[in-house]
Short mmCIF file of C-alpha atoms in Angstrom, two decimals:
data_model
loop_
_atom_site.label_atom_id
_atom_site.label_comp_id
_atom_site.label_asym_id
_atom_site.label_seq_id
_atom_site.Cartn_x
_atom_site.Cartn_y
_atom_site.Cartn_z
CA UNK A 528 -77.60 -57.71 -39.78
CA UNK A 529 -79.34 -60.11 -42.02
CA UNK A 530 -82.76 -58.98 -40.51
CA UNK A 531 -81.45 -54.96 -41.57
CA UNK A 532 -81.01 -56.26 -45.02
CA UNK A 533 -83.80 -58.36 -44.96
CA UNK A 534 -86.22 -55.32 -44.51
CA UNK A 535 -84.39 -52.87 -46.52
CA UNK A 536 -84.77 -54.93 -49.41
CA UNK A 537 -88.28 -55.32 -48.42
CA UNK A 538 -88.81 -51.43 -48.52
CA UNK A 539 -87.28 -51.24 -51.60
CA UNK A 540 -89.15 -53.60 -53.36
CA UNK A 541 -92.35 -52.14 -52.19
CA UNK A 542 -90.91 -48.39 -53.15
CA UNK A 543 -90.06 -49.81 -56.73
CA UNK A 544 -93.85 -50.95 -56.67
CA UNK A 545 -94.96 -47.80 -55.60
CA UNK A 546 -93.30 -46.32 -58.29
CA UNK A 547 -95.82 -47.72 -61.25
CA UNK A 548 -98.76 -46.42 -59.36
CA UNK A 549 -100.36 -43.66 -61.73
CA UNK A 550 -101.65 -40.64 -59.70
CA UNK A 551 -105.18 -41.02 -58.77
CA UNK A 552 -107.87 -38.97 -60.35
CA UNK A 553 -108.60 -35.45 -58.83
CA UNK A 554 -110.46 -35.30 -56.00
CA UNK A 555 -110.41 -31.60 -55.39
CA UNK A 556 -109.59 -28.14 -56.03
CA UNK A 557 -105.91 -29.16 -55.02
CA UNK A 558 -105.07 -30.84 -57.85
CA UNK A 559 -108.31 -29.92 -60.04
CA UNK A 560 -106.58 -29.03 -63.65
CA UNK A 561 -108.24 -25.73 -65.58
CA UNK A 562 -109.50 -26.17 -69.11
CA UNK A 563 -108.79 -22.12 -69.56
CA UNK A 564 -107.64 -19.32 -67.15
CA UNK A 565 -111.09 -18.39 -65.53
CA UNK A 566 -111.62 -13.79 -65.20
CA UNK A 567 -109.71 -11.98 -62.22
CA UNK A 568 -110.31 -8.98 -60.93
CA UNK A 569 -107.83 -7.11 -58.87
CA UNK A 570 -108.12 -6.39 -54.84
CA UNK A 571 -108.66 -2.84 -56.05
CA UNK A 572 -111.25 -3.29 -58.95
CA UNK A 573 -113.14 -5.86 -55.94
CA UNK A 574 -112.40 -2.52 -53.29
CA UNK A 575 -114.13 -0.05 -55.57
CA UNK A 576 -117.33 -2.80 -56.07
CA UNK A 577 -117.71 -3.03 -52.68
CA UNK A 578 -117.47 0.77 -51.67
CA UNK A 579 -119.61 1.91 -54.25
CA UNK A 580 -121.82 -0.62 -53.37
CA UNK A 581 -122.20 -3.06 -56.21
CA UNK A 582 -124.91 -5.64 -55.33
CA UNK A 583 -124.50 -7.62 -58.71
CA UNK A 584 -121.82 -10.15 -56.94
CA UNK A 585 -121.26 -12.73 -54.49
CA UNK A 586 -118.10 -11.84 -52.82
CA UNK A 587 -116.93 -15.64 -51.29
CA UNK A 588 -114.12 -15.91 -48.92
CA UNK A 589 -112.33 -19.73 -49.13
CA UNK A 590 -109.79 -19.55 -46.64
CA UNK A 591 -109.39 -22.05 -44.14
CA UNK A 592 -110.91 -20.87 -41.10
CA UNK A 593 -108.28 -21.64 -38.66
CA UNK A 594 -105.70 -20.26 -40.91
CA UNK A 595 -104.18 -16.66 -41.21
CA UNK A 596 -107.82 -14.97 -41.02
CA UNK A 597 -106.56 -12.02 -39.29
CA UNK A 598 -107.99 -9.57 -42.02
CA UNK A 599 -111.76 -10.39 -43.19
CA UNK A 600 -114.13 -8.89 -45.83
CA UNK A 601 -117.38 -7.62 -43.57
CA UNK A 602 -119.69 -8.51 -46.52
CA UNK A 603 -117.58 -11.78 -47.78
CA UNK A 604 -119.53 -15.33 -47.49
CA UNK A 605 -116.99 -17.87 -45.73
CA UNK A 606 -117.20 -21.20 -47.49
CA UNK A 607 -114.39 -22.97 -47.35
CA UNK A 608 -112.98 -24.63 -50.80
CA UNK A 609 -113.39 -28.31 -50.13
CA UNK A 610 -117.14 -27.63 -49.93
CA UNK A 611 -117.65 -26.79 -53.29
CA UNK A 612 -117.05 -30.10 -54.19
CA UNK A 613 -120.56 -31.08 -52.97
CA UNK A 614 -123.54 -30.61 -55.09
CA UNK A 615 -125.99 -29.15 -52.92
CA UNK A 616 -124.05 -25.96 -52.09
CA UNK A 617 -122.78 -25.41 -55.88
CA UNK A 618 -126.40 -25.64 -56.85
CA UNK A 619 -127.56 -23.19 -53.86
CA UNK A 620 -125.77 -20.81 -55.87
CA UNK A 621 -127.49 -17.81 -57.54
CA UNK A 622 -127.10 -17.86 -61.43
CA UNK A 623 -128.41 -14.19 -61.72
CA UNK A 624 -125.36 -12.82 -59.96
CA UNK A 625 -121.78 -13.00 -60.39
CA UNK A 626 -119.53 -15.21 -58.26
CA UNK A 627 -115.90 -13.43 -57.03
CA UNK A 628 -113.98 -15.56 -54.94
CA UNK A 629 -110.99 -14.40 -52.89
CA UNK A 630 -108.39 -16.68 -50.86
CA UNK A 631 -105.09 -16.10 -49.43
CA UNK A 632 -103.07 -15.82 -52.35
CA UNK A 633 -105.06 -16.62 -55.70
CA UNK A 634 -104.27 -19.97 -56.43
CA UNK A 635 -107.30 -21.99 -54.73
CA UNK A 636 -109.62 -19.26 -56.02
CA UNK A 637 -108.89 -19.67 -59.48
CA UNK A 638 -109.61 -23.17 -59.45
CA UNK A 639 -112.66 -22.59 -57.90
CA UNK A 640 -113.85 -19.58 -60.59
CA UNK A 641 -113.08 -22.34 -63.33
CA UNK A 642 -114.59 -25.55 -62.09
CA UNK A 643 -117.74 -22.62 -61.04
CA UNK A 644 -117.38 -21.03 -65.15
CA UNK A 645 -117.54 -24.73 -66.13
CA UNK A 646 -121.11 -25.38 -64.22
CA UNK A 647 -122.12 -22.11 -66.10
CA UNK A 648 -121.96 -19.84 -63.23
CA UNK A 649 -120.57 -16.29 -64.05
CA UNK A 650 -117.37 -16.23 -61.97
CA UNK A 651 -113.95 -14.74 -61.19
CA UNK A 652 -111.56 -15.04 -58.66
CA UNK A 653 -109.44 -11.84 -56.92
CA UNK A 654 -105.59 -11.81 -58.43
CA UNK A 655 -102.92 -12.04 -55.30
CA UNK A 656 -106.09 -12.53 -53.13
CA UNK A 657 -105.79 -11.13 -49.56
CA UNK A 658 -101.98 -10.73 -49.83
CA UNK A 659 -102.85 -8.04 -52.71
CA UNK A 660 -106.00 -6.86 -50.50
CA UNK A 661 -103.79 -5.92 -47.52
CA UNK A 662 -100.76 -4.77 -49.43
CA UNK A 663 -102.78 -2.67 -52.15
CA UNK A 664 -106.36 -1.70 -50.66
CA UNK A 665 -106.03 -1.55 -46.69
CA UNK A 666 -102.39 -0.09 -46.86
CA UNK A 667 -101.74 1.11 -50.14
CA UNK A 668 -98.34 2.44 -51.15
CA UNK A 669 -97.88 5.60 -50.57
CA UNK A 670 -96.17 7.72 -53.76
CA UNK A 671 -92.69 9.05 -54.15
CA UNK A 672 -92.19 12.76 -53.18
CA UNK A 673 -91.68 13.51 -56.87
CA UNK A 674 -95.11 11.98 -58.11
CA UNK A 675 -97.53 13.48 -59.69
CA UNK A 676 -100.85 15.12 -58.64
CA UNK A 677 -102.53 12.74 -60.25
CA UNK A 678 -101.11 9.88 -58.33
CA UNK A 679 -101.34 11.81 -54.99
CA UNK A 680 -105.11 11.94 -56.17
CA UNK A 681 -105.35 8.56 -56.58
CA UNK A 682 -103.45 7.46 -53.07
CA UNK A 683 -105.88 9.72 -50.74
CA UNK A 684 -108.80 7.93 -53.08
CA UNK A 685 -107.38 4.76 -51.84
CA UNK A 686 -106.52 5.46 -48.11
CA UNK A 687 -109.70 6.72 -47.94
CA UNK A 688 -111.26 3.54 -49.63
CA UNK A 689 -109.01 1.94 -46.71
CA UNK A 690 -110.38 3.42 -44.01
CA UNK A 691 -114.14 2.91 -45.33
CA UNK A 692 -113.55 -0.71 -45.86
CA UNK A 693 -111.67 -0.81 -42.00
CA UNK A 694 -114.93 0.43 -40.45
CA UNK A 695 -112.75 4.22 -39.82
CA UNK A 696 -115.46 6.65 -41.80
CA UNK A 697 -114.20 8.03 -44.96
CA UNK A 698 -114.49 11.63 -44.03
CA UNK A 699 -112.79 10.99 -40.57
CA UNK A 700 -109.06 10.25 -39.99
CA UNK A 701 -108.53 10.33 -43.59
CA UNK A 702 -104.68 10.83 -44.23
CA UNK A 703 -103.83 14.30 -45.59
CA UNK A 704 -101.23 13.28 -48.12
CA UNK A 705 -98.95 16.28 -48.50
CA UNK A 706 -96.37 16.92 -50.60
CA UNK A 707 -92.92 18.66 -50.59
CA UNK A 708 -93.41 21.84 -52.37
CA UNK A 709 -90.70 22.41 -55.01
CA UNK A 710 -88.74 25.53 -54.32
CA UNK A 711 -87.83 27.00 -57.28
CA UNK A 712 -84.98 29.87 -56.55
CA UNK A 713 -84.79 32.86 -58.58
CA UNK A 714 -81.52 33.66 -60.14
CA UNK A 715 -80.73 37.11 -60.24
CA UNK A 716 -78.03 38.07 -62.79
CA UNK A 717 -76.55 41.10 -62.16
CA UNK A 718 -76.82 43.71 -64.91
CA UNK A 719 -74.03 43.31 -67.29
CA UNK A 720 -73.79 39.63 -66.77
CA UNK A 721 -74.91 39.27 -70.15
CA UNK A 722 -74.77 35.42 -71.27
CA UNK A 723 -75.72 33.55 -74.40
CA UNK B 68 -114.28 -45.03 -49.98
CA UNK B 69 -114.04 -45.92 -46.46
CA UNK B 70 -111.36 -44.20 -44.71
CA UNK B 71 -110.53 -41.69 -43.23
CA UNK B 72 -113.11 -43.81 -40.97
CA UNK B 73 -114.34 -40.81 -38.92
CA UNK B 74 -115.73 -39.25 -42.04
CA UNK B 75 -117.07 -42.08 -43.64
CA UNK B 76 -118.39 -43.56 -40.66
CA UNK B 77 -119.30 -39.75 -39.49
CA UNK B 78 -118.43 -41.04 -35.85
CA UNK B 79 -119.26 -37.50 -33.55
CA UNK B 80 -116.65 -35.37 -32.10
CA UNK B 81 -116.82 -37.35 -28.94
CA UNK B 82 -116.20 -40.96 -30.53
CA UNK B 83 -113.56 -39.27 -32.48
CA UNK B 84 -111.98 -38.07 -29.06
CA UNK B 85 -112.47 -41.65 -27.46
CA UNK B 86 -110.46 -43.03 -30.38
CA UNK B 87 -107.80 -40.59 -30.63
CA UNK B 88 -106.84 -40.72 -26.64
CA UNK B 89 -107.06 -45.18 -27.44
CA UNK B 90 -104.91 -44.48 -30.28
CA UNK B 91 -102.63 -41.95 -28.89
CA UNK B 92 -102.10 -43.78 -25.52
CA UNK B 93 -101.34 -46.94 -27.56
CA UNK B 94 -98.39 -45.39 -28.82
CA UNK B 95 -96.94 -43.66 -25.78
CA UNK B 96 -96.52 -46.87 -25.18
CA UNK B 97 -94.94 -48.73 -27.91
CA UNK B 98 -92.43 -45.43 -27.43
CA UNK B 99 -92.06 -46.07 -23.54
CA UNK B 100 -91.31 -49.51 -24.31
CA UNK B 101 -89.35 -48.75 -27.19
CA UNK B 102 -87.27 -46.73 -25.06
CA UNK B 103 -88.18 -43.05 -25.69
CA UNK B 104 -89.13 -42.32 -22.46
CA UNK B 105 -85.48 -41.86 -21.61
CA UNK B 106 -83.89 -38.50 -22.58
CA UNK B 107 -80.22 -39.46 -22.30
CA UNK B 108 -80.89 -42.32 -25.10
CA UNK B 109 -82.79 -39.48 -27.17
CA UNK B 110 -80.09 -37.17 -26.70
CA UNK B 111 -77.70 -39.73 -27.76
CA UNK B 112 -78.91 -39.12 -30.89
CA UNK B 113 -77.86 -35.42 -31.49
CA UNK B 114 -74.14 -36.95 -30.50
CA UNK B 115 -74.41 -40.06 -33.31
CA UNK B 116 -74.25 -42.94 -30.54
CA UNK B 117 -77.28 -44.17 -30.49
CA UNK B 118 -80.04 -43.62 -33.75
CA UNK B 119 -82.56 -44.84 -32.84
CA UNK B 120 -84.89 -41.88 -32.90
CA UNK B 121 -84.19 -41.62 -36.50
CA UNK B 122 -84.41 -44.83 -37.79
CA UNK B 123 -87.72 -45.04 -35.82
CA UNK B 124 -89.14 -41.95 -37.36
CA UNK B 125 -88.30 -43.03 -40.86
CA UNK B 126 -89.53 -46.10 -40.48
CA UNK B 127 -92.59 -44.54 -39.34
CA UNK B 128 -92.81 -41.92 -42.45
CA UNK B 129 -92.02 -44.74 -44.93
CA UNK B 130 -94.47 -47.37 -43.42
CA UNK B 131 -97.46 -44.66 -43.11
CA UNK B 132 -96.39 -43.29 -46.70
CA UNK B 133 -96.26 -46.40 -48.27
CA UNK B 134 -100.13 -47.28 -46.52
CA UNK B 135 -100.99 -43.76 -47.73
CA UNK B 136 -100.24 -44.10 -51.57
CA UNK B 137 -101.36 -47.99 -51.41
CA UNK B 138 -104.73 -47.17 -49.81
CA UNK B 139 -105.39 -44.26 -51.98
CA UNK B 140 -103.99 -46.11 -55.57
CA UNK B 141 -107.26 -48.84 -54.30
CA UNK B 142 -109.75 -46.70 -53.88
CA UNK B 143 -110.08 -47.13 -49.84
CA UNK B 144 -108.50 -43.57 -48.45
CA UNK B 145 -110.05 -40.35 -49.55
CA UNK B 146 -106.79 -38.12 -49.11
CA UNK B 147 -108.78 -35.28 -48.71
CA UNK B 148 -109.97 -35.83 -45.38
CA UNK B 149 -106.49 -35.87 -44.10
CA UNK B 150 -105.45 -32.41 -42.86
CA UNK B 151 -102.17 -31.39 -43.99
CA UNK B 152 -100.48 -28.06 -42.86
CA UNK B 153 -100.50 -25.05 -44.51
CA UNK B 154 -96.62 -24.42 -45.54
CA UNK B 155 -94.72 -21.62 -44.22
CA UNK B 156 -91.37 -21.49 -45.05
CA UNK B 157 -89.41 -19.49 -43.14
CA UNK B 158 -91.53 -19.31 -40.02
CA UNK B 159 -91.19 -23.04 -40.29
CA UNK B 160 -87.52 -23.42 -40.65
CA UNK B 161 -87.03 -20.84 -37.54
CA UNK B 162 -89.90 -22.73 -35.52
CA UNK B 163 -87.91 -25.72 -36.34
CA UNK B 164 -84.68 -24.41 -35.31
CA UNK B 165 -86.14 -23.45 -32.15
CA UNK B 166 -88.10 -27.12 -31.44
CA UNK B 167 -84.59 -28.69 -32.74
CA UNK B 168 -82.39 -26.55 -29.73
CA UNK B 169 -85.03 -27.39 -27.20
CA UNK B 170 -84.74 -30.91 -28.20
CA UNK B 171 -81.18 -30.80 -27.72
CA UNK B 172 -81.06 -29.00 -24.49
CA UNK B 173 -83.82 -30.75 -22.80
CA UNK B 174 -83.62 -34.29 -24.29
CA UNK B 175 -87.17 -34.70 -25.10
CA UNK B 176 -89.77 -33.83 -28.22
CA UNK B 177 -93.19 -32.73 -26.97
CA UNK B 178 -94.00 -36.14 -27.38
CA UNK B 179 -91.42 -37.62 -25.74
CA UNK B 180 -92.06 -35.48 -22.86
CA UNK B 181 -95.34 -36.55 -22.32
CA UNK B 182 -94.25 -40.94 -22.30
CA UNK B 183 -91.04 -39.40 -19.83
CA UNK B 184 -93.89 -37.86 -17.68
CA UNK B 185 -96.09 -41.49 -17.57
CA UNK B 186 -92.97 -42.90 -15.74
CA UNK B 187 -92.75 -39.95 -13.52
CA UNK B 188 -89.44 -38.82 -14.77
CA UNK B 189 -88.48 -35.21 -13.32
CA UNK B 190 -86.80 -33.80 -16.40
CA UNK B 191 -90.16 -35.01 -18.45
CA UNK B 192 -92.15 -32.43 -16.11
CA UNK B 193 -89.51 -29.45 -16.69
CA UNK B 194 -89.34 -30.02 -20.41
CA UNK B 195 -93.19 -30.01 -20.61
CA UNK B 196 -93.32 -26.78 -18.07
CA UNK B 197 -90.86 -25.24 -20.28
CA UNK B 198 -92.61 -26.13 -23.12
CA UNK B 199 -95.97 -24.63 -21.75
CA UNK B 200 -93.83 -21.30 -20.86
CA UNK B 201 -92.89 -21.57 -24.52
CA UNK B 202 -96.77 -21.48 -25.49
CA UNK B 203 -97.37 -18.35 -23.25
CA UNK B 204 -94.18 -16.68 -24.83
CA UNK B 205 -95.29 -17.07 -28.40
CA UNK B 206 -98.93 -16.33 -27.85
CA UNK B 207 -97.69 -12.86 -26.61
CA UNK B 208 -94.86 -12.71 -29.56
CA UNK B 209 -96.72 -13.59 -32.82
CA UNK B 210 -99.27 -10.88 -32.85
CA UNK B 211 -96.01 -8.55 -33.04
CA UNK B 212 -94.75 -10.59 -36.00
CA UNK B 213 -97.72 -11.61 -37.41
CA UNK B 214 -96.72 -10.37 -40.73
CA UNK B 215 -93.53 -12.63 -41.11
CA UNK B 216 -95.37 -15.18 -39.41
CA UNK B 217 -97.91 -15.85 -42.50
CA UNK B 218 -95.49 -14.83 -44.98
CA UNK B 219 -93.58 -17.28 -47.72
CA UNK B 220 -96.98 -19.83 -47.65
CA UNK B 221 -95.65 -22.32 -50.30
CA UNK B 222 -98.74 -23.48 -50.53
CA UNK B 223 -102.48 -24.53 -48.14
CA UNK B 224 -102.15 -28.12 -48.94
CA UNK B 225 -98.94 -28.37 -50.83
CA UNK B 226 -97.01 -31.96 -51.03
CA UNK B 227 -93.96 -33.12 -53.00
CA UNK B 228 -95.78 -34.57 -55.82
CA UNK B 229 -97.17 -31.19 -57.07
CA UNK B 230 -93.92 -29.54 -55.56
CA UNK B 231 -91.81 -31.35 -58.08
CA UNK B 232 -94.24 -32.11 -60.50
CA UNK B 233 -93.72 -35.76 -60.26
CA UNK B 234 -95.83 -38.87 -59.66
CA UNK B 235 -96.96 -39.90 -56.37
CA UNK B 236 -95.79 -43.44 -56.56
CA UNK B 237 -92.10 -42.18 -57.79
CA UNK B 238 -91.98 -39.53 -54.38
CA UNK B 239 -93.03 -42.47 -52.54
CA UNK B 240 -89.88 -44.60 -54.27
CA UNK B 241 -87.52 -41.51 -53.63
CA UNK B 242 -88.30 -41.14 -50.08
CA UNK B 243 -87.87 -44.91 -49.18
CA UNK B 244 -84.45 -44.87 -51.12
CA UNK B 245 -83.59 -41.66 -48.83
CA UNK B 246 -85.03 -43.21 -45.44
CA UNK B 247 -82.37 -46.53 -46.56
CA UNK B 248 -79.15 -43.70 -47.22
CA UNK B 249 -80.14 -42.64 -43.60
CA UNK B 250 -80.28 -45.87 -42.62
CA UNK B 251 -77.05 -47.18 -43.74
CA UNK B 252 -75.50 -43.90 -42.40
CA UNK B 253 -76.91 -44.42 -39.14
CA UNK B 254 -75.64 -47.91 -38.84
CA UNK B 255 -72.10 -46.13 -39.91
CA UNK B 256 -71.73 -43.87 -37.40
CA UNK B 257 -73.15 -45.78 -34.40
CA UNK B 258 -70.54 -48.35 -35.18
CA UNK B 259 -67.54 -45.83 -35.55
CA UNK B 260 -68.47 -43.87 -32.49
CA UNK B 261 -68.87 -47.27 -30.61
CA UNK B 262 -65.10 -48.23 -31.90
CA UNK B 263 -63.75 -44.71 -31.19
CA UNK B 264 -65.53 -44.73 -27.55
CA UNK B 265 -64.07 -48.21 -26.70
CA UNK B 266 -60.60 -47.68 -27.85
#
């Protein structure tokens, strides 16, 4: 029993120590702290660059590799965020074109477009990242029956944006969106009905 | 710096695998010896008659913890070189469920299993069969789920300082106090249950 006490208070003591440790500096984009929020683009804005084939970015993909990389980018770069801590490969960087990085969800992407903005390179990072890219460019949502042209317009635009981007061939396999006509059913008074 | 060694010392992928089989039959033994080779005294555990397992494993998280934030507060461990897991939440707390009812059922961790097997224990050889039939099961079942399965990430590297917003060192204090409670409540039952049992 004494020996139980003994090394609980021994614990303790060293918790209590632990305790008026100050955090260490940052080491890397986990805990690197913004100055400003750096530019984002959406996964559609990035899906339109890419089909209309924009050369004036680097698209960079910094996902783990080993983790949840079932849906890729064919013309993304794979570096993986805790390289951009080293020198070399920052500097490797092209200053002429702009950098968009894209990651699972945003977070480690913006930290990268702001500690890139602070070097002076021209960056921004994807909002949502891939979560956004699967949900809103490969399977986009499709519209209510009671939309509007327009937006049925703008939802075979993006399935067909989808199916570019998945390798299917725009003009093949596109979805024909259609809608439910609106009957409209003619009301025939009778004569003498009259009304107001 | 100089740790995590294998970085610093940028030992190749086959000193790293020398080391890791040294270290990793070095502790199948201190758990064979310390008794975990025996399902019926791990399984005690699930009934509250005998801790052990617990107070082991905290005294393992708050010992390599406590190195953790000392080493790193010195300058000697470069954090980042430690791989941490990529939080899931739900997928976690149902994998966990699932690990926790095998545990339960077959007396043994995948650990476990393995320092059971080293003494040629029969159950130790089902449980890590079963646990292999597991592996085939969920290779064929994620790709169906695959969706849930990467869905509610918390976080890549996400730990309970940034979680809560609050200093490393005060986590560290937090957790020790916790591992103590358990402790203490441990101690508790083991000595009720060994009352009740008797009388």
């Amino acid at each position: 029993m004494k020996n139980l006490i003994a090394g609980a208070a021994a614990f303790l003591l060293i918790g209590v120590w632990l305790a008026t440790f100050s955090d260490p500096v940052a080491e890397s984009f986990a805990n690197y702290e913004l100055d400003s929020t750096p530019t984002s683009i959406t996964a559609i804005e990035l899906s339109l660059r890419i089909v209309e084939g924009d050369q004036s970015f680097l698209l960079v993909d910094v996902r783990r590799a080993d983790s949840s990389r079932s849906v890729q980018i064919d013309s993304a770069t794979p570096i993986h965020y805790e390289e951009f801590e080293t020198e070399e490969l920052v500097s490797s960087f092209s200053r002429d074109k702009e950098i968009v990085i894209i990651d699972e969800n945003g977070k480690n992407a913006m930290r990268i477009s702001g500690y890139l903005d602070k070097h002076g390179f021209r960056s921004s990072f994807v909002k949502g990242g891939f979560e956004k890219w699967e949900t809103m460019v490969l399977n986009p949502p499709r519209p209510a029956t009671n939309a509007t042209d327009s937006e049925f317009s703008v939802y075979s635009e993006r399935i067909a944006i989808s199916n570019f981007l998945q390798g299917k061939g725009v003009g093949v396999g596109v979805q024909q969106v259609k809608r439910k006509k609106k009957v409209f059913k003619r009301v025939i008074r009778a004569a003498g009905d009259g009304g107001c | 710096m100089l740790a995590p060694v294998v970085q610093v010392a940028e030992w190749s992928i086959q000193t790293n695998y020398v080391v890791a089989f040294i270290i990793g039959v070095s502790f199948g033994v201190a758990l064979e010896q310390g008794g975990f080779g025996n399902s019926r005294k791990l399984a005690l555990n699930f009934y509250l008659r005998d801790m052990t397992v617990v107070k082991v494993m905290f005294t393992a998280v708050i010992t390599a913890m406590s190195g953790i934030i000392i080493l790193r507060h010195f300058g000697v461990l470069n954090l980042d070189g430690i791989w941490i897991n990529p939080s899931y939440l739900w997928p976690g707390i149902v994998g966990g469920l699932i690990m926790g009812v095998g545990f339960v059922v077959g007396g043994y961790c995948p650990g476990t299993s393995l320092v059971g097997l080293a003494t040629f224990k029969t159950d130790a050889l089902i449980n890590i069969v079963g646990g292999l039939f597991g592996m085939v099961i969920a290779a064929e079942v994620i790709p169906h789920i695959y969706t849930w399965w990467v869905s509610s990430l918390l976080g890549e590297r996400i730990r309970l300082p940034e979680f809560f917003g609050i200093s490393e060192g005060v986590v560290g204090l937090l957790v020790i106090v916790m591992a103590l409670l358990v402790f203490a409540f441990s101690e508790f039952v083991e000595r009720f249950f060994e009352k009740k049992d008797q009388s």
